[in-house]
Amino acid sequence: EAIGEASRNPKTFCVPVKTTEQQDLAVLLGARQGLLCERTALSNRIRAFLLERGLPIPKGVASFRDGLSATLADETNGLTQVLKTCLENLQRHYREIEDRILEIERQINALTRNASAAPHLDSVPGIGPLTVAALLALVGDPRRFKSGREMSAYLGLVVRQNTSGDKIRLGRITKQGDVVLRTLLIHGARAALRSLELSEKGIIGDGRLRAWCTALLARKSHKNVAIVALANKLVRILWAVWTKGIPYNPELA
């Protein structure tokens, strides 16, 4: 009865059935995310073991990789042979996880390379192969959204409104939708703003988007607010180039 009532309602939002290619991409992305969590947990465990011996390792994946190798190669740090053997085994497991992550990323790149919309999506600043794969797997057909704002709201990048009467109250972003895709979009926006600060053009280049980002940084007090706002803007650009089937044009953004 509920299904029949929903089918008669013109405002019912129907979720399209995923294709086999979308399901394959979603599986690869989920497997990659699980390996990333496993790698983080393993690195934290190794850091804790070394910190108990007074040997801290700096933050970051590259710093951890180099720091662990240097610690195991140092003969003057007082590590016992038992601990060294255990850490060497954990280091081999860590490298195996990294190899599996790289292999999955190669598979993801191979699948997204054959998609017709991939070149258009990849032309948008701050959007890389992983983000393109997540968009193809989780969004699918962008035409099911009436506008770029609807697609941004679907991904949880618009602010939550608690408006009553003539009082407009805007809260934080809703964080609805897929966490991995939203995280990739925010990281891409962070990289785009970072490149704009380090160079004159950055990956954003010249055009209206660069002027918009410059005004945004001057207007927003906290940088993270500007990053999320840019991620919201990029989603609207992605919807436009995706639905129109044209590459990104910085002069029209």
mmCIF file of C-alpha atoms in Angstrom:
data_model
loop_
_atom_site.group_PDB
_atom_site.id
_atom_site.type_symbol
_atom_site.label_atom_id
_atom_site.label_comp_id
_atom_site.label_asym_id
_atom_site.label_seq_id
_atom_site.Cartn_x
_atom_site.Cartn_y
_atom_site.Cartn_z
ATOM 1 C CA GLU A 1 0.000 0.000 0.000
ATOM 2 C CA ALA A 2 2.851 2.372 0.821
ATOM 3 C CA ILE A 3 4.574 1.584 -2.477
ATOM 4 C CA GLY A 4 1.354 2.247 -4.376
ATOM 5 C CA GLU A 5 0.848 5.559 -2.581
ATOM 6 C CA ALA A 6 4.429 6.609 -3.271
ATOM 7 C CA SER A 7 4.126 5.738 -6.964
ATOM 8 C CA ARG A 8 1.165 8.113 -7.315
ATOM 9 C CA ASN A 9 3.005 10.991 -5.629
ATOM 10 C CA PRO A 10 4.764 13.140 -8.271
ATOM 11 C CA LYS A 11 7.193 14.491 -5.640
ATOM 12 C CA THR A 12 8.565 11.066 -4.760
ATOM 13 C CA PHE A 13 12.353 10.975 -5.177
ATOM 14 C CA CYS A 14 13.236 7.675 -6.833
ATOM 15 C CA VAL A 15 16.753 6.282 -6.479
ATOM 16 C CA PRO A 16 17.936 4.830 -9.807
ATOM 17 C CA VAL A 17 19.179 1.261 -10.028
ATOM 18 C CA LYS A 18 22.965 1.072 -10.201
ATOM 19 C CA THR A 19 24.639 -0.463 -13.206
ATOM 20 C CA THR A 20 27.221 -3.225 -12.928
ATOM 21 C CA GLU A 21 30.020 -0.718 -13.566
ATOM 22 C CA GLN A 22 28.760 1.529 -10.763
ATOM 23 C CA GLN A 23 28.595 -1.423 -8.400
ATOM 24 C CA ASP A 24 32.156 -2.427 -9.292
ATOM 25 C CA LEU A 25 33.411 1.108 -8.620
ATOM 26 C CA ALA A 26 31.513 1.247 -5.342
ATOM 27 C CA VAL A 27 33.067 -2.059 -4.241
ATOM 28 C CA LEU A 28 36.583 -0.852 -5.093
ATOM 29 C CA LEU A 29 36.045 2.442 -3.291
ATOM 30 C CA GLY A 30 34.695 0.646 -0.228
ATOM 31 C CA ALA A 31 37.619 -1.770 -0.228
ATOM 32 C CA ARG A 32 40.077 1.114 -0.539
ATOM 33 C CA GLN A 33 38.443 2.983 2.331
ATOM 34 C CA GLY A 34 38.638 -0.099 4.514
ATOM 35 C CA LEU A 35 42.340 -0.532 3.740
ATOM 36 C CA LEU A 36 42.972 3.122 4.548
ATOM 37 C CA CYS A 37 41.357 2.665 7.958
ATOM 38 C CA GLU A 38 43.392 -0.504 8.487
ATOM 39 C CA ARG A 39 46.592 1.327 7.551
ATOM 40 C CA THR A 40 45.801 4.168 9.956
ATOM 41 C CA ALA A 41 45.064 1.743 12.784
ATOM 42 C CA LEU A 42 48.287 -0.162 12.157
ATOM 43 C CA SER A 43 50.406 2.994 12.049
ATOM 44 C CA ASN A 44 48.852 4.232 15.299
ATOM 45 C CA ARG A 45 49.600 0.895 16.947
ATOM 46 C CA ILE A 46 53.234 1.041 15.858
ATOM 47 C CA ARG A 47 53.516 4.654 17.006
ATOM 48 C CA ALA A 48 52.202 3.640 20.431
ATOM 49 C CA PHE A 49 54.726 0.813 20.723
ATOM 50 C CA LEU A 50 57.620 3.159 19.927
ATOM 51 C CA LEU A 51 56.278 5.987 22.071
ATOM 52 C CA GLU A 52 56.425 3.708 25.098
ATOM 53 C CA ARG A 53 60.171 3.466 24.469
ATOM 54 C CA GLY A 54 60.515 7.238 24.092
ATOM 55 C CA LEU A 55 60.787 7.164 20.283
ATOM 56 C CA PRO A 56 58.075 9.356 18.730
ATOM 57 C CA ILE A 57 57.455 9.431 14.965
ATOM 58 C CA PRO A 58 56.182 12.628 13.273
ATOM 59 C CA LYS A 59 52.673 12.758 11.833
ATOM 60 C CA GLY A 60 51.986 11.959 8.206
ATOM 61 C CA VAL A 61 52.182 8.849 6.041
ATOM 62 C CA ALA A 62 55.548 9.715 4.479
ATOM 63 C CA SER A 63 57.015 10.731 7.843
ATOM 64 C CA PHE A 64 55.811 7.481 9.390
ATOM 65 C CA ARG A 65 57.265 5.377 6.590
ATOM 66 C CA ASP A 66 60.685 7.052 6.753
ATOM 67 C CA GLY A 67 60.687 7.358 10.541
ATOM 68 C CA LEU A 68 59.939 3.692 11.113
ATOM 69 C CA SER A 69 62.695 2.584 8.738
ATOM 70 C CA ALA A 70 65.186 4.926 10.386
ATOM 71 C CA THR A 71 64.203 3.720 13.858
ATOM 72 C CA LEU A 72 64.623 0.063 12.946
ATOM 73 C CA ALA A 73 67.993 0.771 11.320
ATOM 74 C CA ASP A 74 69.299 2.665 14.367
ATOM 75 C CA GLU A 75 71.407 0.420 16.611
ATOM 76 C CA THR A 76 71.728 2.960 19.432
ATOM 77 C CA ASN A 77 68.070 3.542 20.369
ATOM 78 C CA GLY A 78 67.944 0.670 22.878
ATOM 79 C CA LEU A 79 65.242 -1.416 21.172
ATOM 80 C CA THR A 80 65.295 -5.093 22.088
ATOM 81 C CA GLN A 81 65.527 -7.755 19.427
ATOM 82 C CA VAL A 82 62.038 -9.004 20.297
ATOM 83 C CA LEU A 83 60.529 -5.572 19.700
ATOM 84 C CA LYS A 84 62.523 -5.078 16.511
ATOM 85 C CA THR A 85 61.336 -8.395 15.122
ATOM 86 C CA CYS A 86 57.733 -7.544 15.943
ATOM 87 C CA LEU A 87 58.025 -4.087 14.364
ATOM 88 C CA GLU A 88 59.652 -5.510 11.233
ATOM 89 C CA ASN A 89 56.725 -7.912 10.803
ATOM 90 C CA LEU A 90 54.270 -5.060 11.272
ATOM 91 C CA GLN A 91 56.231 -2.961 8.795
ATOM 92 C CA ARG A 92 55.944 -5.704 6.171
ATOM 93 C CA HIS A 93 52.196 -5.864 6.824
ATOM 94 C CA TYR A 94 52.013 -2.071 6.459
ATOM 95 C CA ARG A 95 53.766 -2.237 3.092
ATOM 96 C CA GLU A 96 51.432 -5.013 1.947
ATOM 97 C CA ILE A 97 48.441 -2.793 2.760
ATOM 98 C CA GLU A 98 49.965 0.075 0.783
ATOM 99 C CA ASP A 99 50.558 -2.220 -2.206
ATOM 100 C CA ARG A 100 46.928 -3.365 -2.080
ATOM 101 C CA ILE A 101 45.753 0.260 -1.954
ATOM 102 C CA LEU A 102 47.851 1.118 -5.020
ATOM 103 C CA GLU A 103 46.501 -1.907 -6.877
ATOM 104 C CA ILE A 104 42.901 -0.896 -6.147
ATOM 105 C CA GLU A 105 43.614 2.663 -7.260
ATOM 106 C CA ARG A 106 45.011 1.334 -10.547
ATOM 107 C CA GLN A 107 41.816 -0.656 -11.058
ATOM 108 C CA ILE A 108 39.712 2.418 -10.282
ATOM 109 C CA ASN A 109 41.670 4.513 -12.788
ATOM 110 C CA ALA A 110 41.247 1.828 -15.438
ATOM 111 C CA LEU A 111 37.475 1.729 -14.952
ATOM 112 C CA THR A 112 36.981 5.504 -14.874
ATOM 113 C CA ARG A 113 39.140 5.985 -17.962
ATOM 114 C CA ASN A 114 36.479 4.281 -20.074
ATOM 115 C CA ALA A 115 33.631 6.492 -18.807
ATOM 116 C CA SER A 116 32.471 9.154 -21.256
ATOM 117 C CA ALA A 117 31.930 11.762 -18.521
ATOM 118 C CA ALA A 118 35.354 11.256 -16.901
ATOM 119 C CA PRO A 119 37.277 13.845 -19.007
ATOM 120 C CA HIS A 120 34.657 16.528 -18.309
ATOM 121 C CA LEU A 121 34.604 15.862 -14.581
ATOM 122 C CA ASP A 122 38.388 15.616 -14.352
ATOM 123 C CA SER A 123 38.742 19.067 -15.964
ATOM 124 C CA VAL A 124 37.189 20.767 -12.909
ATOM 125 C CA PRO A 125 39.790 22.174 -10.454
ATOM 126 C CA GLY A 126 40.395 20.040 -7.391
ATOM 127 C CA ILE A 127 38.776 16.952 -8.909
ATOM 128 C CA GLY A 128 40.959 13.886 -9.355
ATOM 129 C CA PRO A 129 40.449 10.300 -10.522
ATOM 130 C CA LEU A 130 39.223 9.062 -7.132
ATOM 131 C CA THR A 131 36.614 11.809 -6.882
ATOM 132 C CA VAL A 132 35.498 11.114 -10.439
ATOM 133 C CA ALA A 133 35.127 7.415 -9.598
ATOM 134 C CA ALA A 134 33.098 8.231 -6.483
ATOM 135 C CA LEU A 135 30.825 10.532 -8.490
ATOM 136 C CA LEU A 136 30.245 7.913 -11.161
ATOM 137 C CA ALA A 137 29.582 5.182 -8.595
ATOM 138 C CA LEU A 138 27.441 7.056 -6.062
ATOM 139 C CA VAL A 139 25.705 9.775 -8.095
ATOM 140 C CA GLY A 140 25.326 7.942 -11.381
ATOM 141 C CA ASP A 141 23.012 10.089 -13.499
ATOM 142 C CA PRO A 142 23.223 13.814 -12.628
ATOM 143 C CA ARG A 143 20.019 14.563 -14.534
ATOM 144 C CA ARG A 144 17.965 13.199 -11.669
ATOM 145 C CA PHE A 145 18.782 16.490 -9.928
ATOM 146 C CA LYS A 146 17.067 19.629 -11.150
ATOM 147 C CA SER A 147 20.055 21.835 -10.363
ATOM 148 C CA GLY A 148 23.549 21.797 -8.996
ATOM 149 C CA ARG A 149 22.201 22.921 -5.635
ATOM 150 C CA GLU A 150 20.042 19.799 -5.393
ATOM 151 C CA MET A 151 23.082 17.659 -6.093
ATOM 152 C CA SER A 152 25.067 19.568 -3.462
ATOM 153 C CA ALA A 153 22.242 19.101 -0.953
ATOM 154 C CA TYR A 154 22.194 15.378 -1.790
ATOM 155 C CA LEU A 155 25.899 15.225 -0.881
ATOM 156 C CA GLY A 156 25.384 17.146 2.367
ATOM 157 C CA LEU A 157 27.352 20.285 1.464
ATOM 158 C CA VAL A 158 24.614 22.859 2.052
ATOM 159 C CA VAL A 159 23.906 24.504 5.386
ATOM 160 C CA ARG A 160 21.027 23.363 7.557
ATOM 161 C CA GLN A 161 18.287 25.958 7.952
ATOM 162 C CA ASN A 162 16.344 26.498 11.161
ATOM 163 C CA THR A 163 14.236 29.359 9.889
ATOM 164 C CA SER A 164 11.074 30.466 11.652
ATOM 165 C CA GLY A 165 9.017 33.438 10.543
ATOM 166 C CA ASP A 166 11.248 36.378 9.727
ATOM 167 C CA LYS A 167 14.251 34.931 11.584
ATOM 168 C CA ILE A 168 16.782 33.198 9.359
ATOM 169 C CA ARG A 169 19.045 30.793 11.207
ATOM 170 C CA LEU A 170 21.736 29.003 9.231
ATOM 171 C CA GLY A 171 23.596 26.183 10.928
ATOM 172 C CA ARG A 172 26.315 23.785 9.860
ATOM 173 C CA ILE A 173 26.299 21.656 6.741
ATOM 174 C CA THR A 174 23.877 18.741 6.821
ATOM 175 C CA LYS A 175 26.540 16.051 6.154
ATOM 176 C CA GLN A 176 23.955 13.909 4.417
ATOM 177 C CA GLY A 177 24.888 11.506 1.668
ATOM 178 C CA ASP A 178 28.084 9.511 1.308
ATOM 179 C CA VAL A 179 30.898 10.379 3.720
ATOM 180 C CA VAL A 180 33.728 9.263 1.420
ATOM 181 C CA LEU A 181 32.572 11.333 -1.561
ATOM 182 C CA ARG A 182 31.997 14.413 0.569
ATOM 183 C CA THR A 183 35.445 13.999 2.112
ATOM 184 C CA LEU A 184 37.073 13.726 -1.320
ATOM 185 C CA LEU A 185 35.309 16.881 -2.494
ATOM 186 C CA ILE A 186 36.407 18.832 0.574
ATOM 187 C CA HIS A 187 40.003 17.612 0.229
ATOM 188 C CA GLY A 188 39.945 18.660 -3.421
ATOM 189 C CA ALA A 189 38.688 22.115 -2.481
ATOM 190 C CA ARG A 190 41.408 22.375 0.162
ATOM 191 C CA ALA A 191 44.076 21.490 -2.415
ATOM 192 C CA ALA A 192 42.666 24.055 -4.857
ATOM 193 C CA LEU A 193 42.757 26.865 -2.287
ATOM 194 C CA ARG A 194 46.206 25.794 -1.168
ATOM 195 C CA SER A 195 47.549 25.961 -4.705
ATOM 196 C CA LEU A 196 45.969 29.380 -5.147
ATOM 197 C CA GLU A 197 47.820 30.643 -2.077
ATOM 198 C CA LEU A 198 51.166 29.169 -3.156
ATOM 199 C CA SER A 199 51.128 30.447 -6.743
ATOM 200 C CA GLU A 200 49.530 33.244 -8.703
ATOM 201 C CA LYS A 201 47.114 31.011 -10.616
ATOM 202 C CA GLY A 202 47.238 27.622 -8.937
ATOM 203 C CA ILE A 203 45.127 24.803 -10.298
ATOM 204 C CA ILE A 204 42.135 27.154 -10.305
ATOM 205 C CA GLY A 205 43.716 29.339 -12.988
ATOM 206 C CA ASP A 206 42.354 32.667 -14.162
ATOM 207 C CA GLY A 207 38.699 33.471 -14.572
ATOM 208 C CA ARG A 208 35.609 34.029 -12.482
ATOM 209 C CA LEU A 209 36.273 31.133 -10.112
ATOM 210 C CA ARG A 210 39.632 32.595 -9.081
ATOM 211 C CA ALA A 211 38.032 35.969 -8.350
ATOM 212 C CA TRP A 212 35.263 34.225 -6.421
ATOM 213 C CA CYS A 213 37.799 32.283 -4.312
ATOM 214 C CA THR A 214 39.834 35.414 -3.603
ATOM 215 C CA ALA A 215 36.736 37.248 -2.390
ATOM 216 C CA LEU A 216 35.687 34.200 -0.388
ATOM 217 C CA LEU A 217 39.004 34.033 1.475
ATOM 218 C CA ALA A 218 38.802 37.725 2.270
ATOM 219 C CA ARG A 219 35.210 37.416 3.509
ATOM 220 C CA LYS A 220 35.351 34.240 5.603
ATOM 221 C CA SER A 221 37.130 34.391 8.953
ATOM 222 C CA HIS A 222 37.842 30.651 9.175
ATOM 223 C CA LYS A 223 39.600 28.891 6.320
ATOM 224 C CA ASN A 224 37.640 25.660 6.751
ATOM 225 C CA VAL A 225 34.413 27.555 6.078
ATOM 226 C CA ALA A 226 35.880 28.791 2.799
ATOM 227 C CA ILE A 227 36.991 25.245 1.903
ATOM 228 C CA VAL A 228 33.496 23.808 2.368
ATOM 229 C CA ALA A 229 31.998 26.734 0.444
ATOM 230 C CA LEU A 230 34.365 26.030 -2.448
ATOM 231 C CA ALA A 231 33.462 22.331 -2.331
ATOM 232 C CA ASN A 232 29.807 23.333 -2.645
ATOM 233 C CA LYS A 233 30.712 25.545 -5.604
ATOM 234 C CA LEU A 234 32.670 22.756 -7.284
ATOM 235 C CA VAL A 235 29.717 20.374 -6.997
ATOM 236 C CA ARG A 236 27.529 22.866 -8.848
ATOM 237 C CA ILE A 237 30.200 23.191 -11.544
ATOM 238 C CA LEU A 238 30.428 19.410 -11.760
ATOM 239 C CA TRP A 239 26.676 19.143 -12.247
ATOM 240 C CA ALA A 240 26.819 21.724 -15.053
ATOM 241 C CA VAL A 241 29.668 20.138 -17.023
ATOM 242 C CA TRP A 242 28.247 16.654 -16.405
ATOM 243 C CA THR A 243 24.743 17.380 -17.627
ATOM 244 C CA LYS A 244 25.888 19.503 -20.590
ATOM 245 C CA GLY A 245 28.664 17.113 -21.600
ATOM 246 C CA ILE A 246 31.284 19.856 -21.972
ATOM 247 C CA PRO A 247 34.669 20.377 -20.275
ATOM 248 C CA TYR A 248 35.189 22.989 -17.582
ATOM 249 C CA ASN A 249 35.626 26.567 -18.837
ATOM 250 C CA PRO A 250 37.210 28.885 -16.220
ATOM 251 C CA GLU A 251 35.809 31.945 -17.972
ATOM 252 C CA LEU A 252 32.218 30.756 -17.481
ATOM 253 C CA ALA A 253 32.497 29.310 -13.958
#
